[in-house]
Short mmCIF file of C-alpha atoms in Angstrom, two decimals:
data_model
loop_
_atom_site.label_atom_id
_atom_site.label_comp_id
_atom_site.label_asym_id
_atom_site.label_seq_id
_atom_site.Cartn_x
_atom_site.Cartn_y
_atom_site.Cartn_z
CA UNK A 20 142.97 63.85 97.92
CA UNK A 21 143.56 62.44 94.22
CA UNK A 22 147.09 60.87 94.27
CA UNK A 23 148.85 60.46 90.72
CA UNK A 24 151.93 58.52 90.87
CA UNK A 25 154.47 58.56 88.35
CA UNK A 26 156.57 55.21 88.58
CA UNK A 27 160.64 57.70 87.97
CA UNK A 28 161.33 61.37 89.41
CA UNK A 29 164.56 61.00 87.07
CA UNK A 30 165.53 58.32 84.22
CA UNK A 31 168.40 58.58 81.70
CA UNK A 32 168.00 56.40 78.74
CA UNK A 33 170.09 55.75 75.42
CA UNK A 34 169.65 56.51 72.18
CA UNK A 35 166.87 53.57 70.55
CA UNK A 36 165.93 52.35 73.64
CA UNK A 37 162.23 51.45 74.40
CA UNK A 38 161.57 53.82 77.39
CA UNK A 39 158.06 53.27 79.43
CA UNK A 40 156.99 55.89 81.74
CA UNK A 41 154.18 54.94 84.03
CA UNK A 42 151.26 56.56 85.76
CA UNK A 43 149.02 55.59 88.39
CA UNK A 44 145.76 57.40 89.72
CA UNK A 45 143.55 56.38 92.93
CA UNK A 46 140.67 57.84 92.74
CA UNK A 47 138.97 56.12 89.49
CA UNK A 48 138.79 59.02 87.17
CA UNK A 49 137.86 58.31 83.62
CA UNK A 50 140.60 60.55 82.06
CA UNK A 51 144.08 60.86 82.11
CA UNK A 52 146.82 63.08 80.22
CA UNK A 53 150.33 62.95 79.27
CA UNK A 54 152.18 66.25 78.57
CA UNK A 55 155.62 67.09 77.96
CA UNK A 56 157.10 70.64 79.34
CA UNK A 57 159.93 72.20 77.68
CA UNK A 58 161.48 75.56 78.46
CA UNK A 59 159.82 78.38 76.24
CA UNK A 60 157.17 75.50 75.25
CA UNK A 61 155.21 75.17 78.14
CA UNK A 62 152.85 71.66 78.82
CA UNK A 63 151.95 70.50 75.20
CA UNK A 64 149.70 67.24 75.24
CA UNK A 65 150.98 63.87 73.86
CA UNK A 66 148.31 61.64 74.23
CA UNK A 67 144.91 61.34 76.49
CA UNK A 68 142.35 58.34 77.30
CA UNK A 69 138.86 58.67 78.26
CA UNK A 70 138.60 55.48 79.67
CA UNK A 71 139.89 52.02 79.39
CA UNK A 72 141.35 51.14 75.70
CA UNK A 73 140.39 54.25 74.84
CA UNK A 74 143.24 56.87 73.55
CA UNK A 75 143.42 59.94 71.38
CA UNK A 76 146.30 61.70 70.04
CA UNK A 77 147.08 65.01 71.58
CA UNK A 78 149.05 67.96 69.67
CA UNK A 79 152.30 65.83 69.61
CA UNK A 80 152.20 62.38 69.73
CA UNK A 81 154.42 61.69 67.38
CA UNK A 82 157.13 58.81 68.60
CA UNK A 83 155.22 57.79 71.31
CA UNK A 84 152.30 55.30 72.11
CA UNK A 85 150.45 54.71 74.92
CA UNK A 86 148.80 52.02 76.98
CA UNK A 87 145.62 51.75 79.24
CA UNK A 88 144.91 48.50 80.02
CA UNK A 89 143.17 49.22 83.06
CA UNK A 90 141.18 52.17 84.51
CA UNK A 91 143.86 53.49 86.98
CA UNK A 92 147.08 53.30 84.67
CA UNK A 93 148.14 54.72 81.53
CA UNK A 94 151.42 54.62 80.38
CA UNK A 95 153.27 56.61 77.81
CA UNK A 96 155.91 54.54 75.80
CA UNK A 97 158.37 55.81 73.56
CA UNK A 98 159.50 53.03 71.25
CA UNK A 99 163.04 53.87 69.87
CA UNK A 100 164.16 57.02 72.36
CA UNK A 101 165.85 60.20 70.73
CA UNK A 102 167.65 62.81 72.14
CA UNK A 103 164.80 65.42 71.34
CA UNK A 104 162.27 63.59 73.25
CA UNK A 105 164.37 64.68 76.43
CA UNK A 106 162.22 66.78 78.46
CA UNK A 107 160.01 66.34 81.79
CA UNK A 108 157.05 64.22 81.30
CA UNK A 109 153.47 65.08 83.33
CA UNK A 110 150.97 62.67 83.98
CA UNK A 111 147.49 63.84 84.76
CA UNK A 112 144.21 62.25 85.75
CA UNK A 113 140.67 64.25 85.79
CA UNK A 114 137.32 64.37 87.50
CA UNK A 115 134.74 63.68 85.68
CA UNK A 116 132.78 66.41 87.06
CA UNK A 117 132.12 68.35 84.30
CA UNK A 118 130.48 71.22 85.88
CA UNK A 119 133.56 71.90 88.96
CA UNK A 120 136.39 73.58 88.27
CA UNK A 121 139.30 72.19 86.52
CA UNK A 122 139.74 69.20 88.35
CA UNK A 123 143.15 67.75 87.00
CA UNK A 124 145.70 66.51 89.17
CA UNK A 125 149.24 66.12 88.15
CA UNK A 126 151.68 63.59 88.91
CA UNK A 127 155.17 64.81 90.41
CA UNK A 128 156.81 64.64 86.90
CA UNK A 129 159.36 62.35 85.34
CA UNK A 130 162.38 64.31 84.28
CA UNK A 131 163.62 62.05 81.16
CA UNK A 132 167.44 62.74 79.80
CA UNK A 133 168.16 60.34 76.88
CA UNK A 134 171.52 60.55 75.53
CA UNK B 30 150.56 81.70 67.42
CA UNK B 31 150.40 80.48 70.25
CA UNK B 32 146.99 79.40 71.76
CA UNK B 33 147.67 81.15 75.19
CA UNK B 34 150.19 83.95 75.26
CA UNK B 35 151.90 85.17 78.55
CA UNK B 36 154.89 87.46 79.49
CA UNK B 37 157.69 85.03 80.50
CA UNK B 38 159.03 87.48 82.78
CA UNK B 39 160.86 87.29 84.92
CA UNK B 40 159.02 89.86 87.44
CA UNK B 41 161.34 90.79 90.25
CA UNK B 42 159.50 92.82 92.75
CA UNK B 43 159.96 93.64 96.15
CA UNK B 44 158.01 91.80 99.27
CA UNK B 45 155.01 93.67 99.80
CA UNK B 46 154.66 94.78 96.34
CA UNK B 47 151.79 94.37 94.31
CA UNK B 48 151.92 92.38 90.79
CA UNK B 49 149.98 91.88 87.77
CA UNK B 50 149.94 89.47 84.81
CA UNK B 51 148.48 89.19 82.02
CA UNK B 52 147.44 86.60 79.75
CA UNK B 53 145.66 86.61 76.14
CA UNK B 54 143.97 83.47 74.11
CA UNK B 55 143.37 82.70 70.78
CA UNK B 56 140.11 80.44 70.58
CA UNK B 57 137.15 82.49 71.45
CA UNK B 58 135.26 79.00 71.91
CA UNK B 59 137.39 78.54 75.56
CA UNK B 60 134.70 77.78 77.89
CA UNK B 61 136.58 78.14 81.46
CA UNK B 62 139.75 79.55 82.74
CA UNK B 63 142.59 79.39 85.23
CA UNK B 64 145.61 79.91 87.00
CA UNK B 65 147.81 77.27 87.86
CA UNK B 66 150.98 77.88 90.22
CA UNK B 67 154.20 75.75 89.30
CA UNK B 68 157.25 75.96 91.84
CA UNK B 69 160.94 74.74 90.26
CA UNK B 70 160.65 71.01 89.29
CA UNK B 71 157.71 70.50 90.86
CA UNK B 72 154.22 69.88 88.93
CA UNK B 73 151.73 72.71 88.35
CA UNK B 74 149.00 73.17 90.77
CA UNK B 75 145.74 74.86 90.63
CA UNK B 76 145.73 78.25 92.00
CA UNK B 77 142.54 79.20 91.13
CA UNK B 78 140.15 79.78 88.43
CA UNK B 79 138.67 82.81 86.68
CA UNK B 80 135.31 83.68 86.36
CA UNK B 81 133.62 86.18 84.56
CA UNK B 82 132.51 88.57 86.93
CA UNK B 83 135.88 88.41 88.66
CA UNK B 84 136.93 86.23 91.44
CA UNK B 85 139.26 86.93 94.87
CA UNK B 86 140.97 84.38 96.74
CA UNK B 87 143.12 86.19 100.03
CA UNK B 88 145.42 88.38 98.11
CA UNK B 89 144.68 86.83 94.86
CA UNK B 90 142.15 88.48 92.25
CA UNK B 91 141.81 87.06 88.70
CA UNK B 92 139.85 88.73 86.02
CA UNK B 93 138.35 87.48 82.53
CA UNK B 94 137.14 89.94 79.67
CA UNK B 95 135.56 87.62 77.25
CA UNK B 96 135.31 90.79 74.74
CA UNK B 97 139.22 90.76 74.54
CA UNK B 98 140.12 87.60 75.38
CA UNK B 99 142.22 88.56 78.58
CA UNK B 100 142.90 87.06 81.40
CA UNK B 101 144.66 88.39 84.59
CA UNK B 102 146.43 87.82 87.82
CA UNK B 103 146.24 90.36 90.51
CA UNK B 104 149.02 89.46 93.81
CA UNK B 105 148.64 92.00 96.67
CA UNK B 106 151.32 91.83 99.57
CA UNK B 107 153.41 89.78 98.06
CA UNK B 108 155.15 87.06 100.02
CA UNK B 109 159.03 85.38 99.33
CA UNK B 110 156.57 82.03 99.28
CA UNK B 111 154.79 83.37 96.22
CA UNK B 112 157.63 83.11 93.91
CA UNK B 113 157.17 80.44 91.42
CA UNK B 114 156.33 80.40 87.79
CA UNK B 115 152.40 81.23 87.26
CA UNK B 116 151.01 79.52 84.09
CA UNK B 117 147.77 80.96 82.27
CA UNK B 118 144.87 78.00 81.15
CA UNK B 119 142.37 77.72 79.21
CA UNK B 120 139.82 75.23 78.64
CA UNK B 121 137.75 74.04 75.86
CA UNK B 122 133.51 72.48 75.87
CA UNK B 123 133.38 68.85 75.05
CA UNK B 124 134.00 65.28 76.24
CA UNK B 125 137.67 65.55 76.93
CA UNK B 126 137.79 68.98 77.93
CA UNK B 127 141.73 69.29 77.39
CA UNK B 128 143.42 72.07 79.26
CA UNK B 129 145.19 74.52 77.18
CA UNK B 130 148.84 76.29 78.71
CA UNK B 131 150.33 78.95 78.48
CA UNK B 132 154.05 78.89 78.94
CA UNK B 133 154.07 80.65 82.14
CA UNK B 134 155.04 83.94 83.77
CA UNK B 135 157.89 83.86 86.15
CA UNK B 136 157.69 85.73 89.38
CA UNK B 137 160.57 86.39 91.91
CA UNK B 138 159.88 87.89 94.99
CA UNK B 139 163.00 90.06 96.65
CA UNK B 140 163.36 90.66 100.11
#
């Protein structure tokens, strides 16, 4: 089984801090996802990467960056932390098998207060 | 509008009960479809997905109508294990291939 591992279950951060969440896949897929889940909101996509150095903004990305250096990380980074960007944070990596089902696998979730 | 629009719920039914829910989505251009289960603070999980001519899993039964761009989510027998929050997904043709959410329909299951 595909095992994504994000790095916190639960972080509390202040107000303008540089905040790095981190997410680790095993199985060498080419794609991985960050969302953010909010009550009422449901998963909305931050940012994605296709493959190494490769990233594309996703319906929000605004206040955050992110970071694939190599194939089986990607990391989300939020450079100056606000309260609104409190929420729980998925990370998800993909198959590349285009023609099976969905094939994502989500990380546990980091649950990110910043105050 | 949202792209995917579900009844938050919450459905309380009775163990043994049969539910349904149902699911709508904007782009006609969505290429493949799902369910995805997601129990309290945990992460969501595929359940299963939904083809066109209808697909069963045990005492699961999903249905697509392309022509109205509905999606649903047939439980028979419901269990006190099947409450969670069920979350509707679409998903688009290209490269990337980004999954599309709904915001989820809550179920509770009473004994």
């Amino acid at each position: 089984d595909v095992k994504v591992t994000q790095s916190s279950r639960y972080l509390v951060k202040r107000t303008g801090e540089k905040v790095f969440l981190e997410c680790v896949q095993d199985m060498d897929h080419e794609n991985m996802f960050w969302y953010r889940q909010d009550p009422g909101l449901g998963l909305r996509l931050i940012y994605f990467s296709y493959d190494v150095k490769m990233k594309e903004k996703g319906d929000i990305p605004e206040g955050y960056s992110v970071s694939r250096e190599k194939k089986e990380r990607f990391s989300l980074i939020l450079e100056s932390a606000s309260t609104n960007q409190t929420s729980m944070y998925l990370c998800a990596s993909r198959s590349p098998d285009f023609r099976g089902p969905a094939g994502y696998t989500f990380g546990s979730g980091t649950r990110l207060t910043v105050v | 509008r949202k792209e995917v629009e579900q009844d938050p719920g919450p459905f309380n039914v009775p163990e043994g009960a049969t539910v349904a829910f149902n699911c709508t989505y904007s782009n006609s251009a969505s290429q493949s479809f799902f369910w995805y289960r997601q129990d309290c603070r945990k992460e969501p999980k595929l359940l299963m997905s939904v083809y066109s001519s209808g697909n069963e899993d045990g005492r699961f039964t999903a249905q697509l109508n392309r022509a109205s761009q509905y999606i649903s989510l047939l439980i028979r027998d419901s269990k006190l294990s099947d409450s969670a929050t069920y979350l509707c997904v679409t998903q688009g043709r290209g490269a990337t291939n980004k999954l599309i959410f709904g915001t989820g329909t809550l179920l509770a299951v009473q004994p």
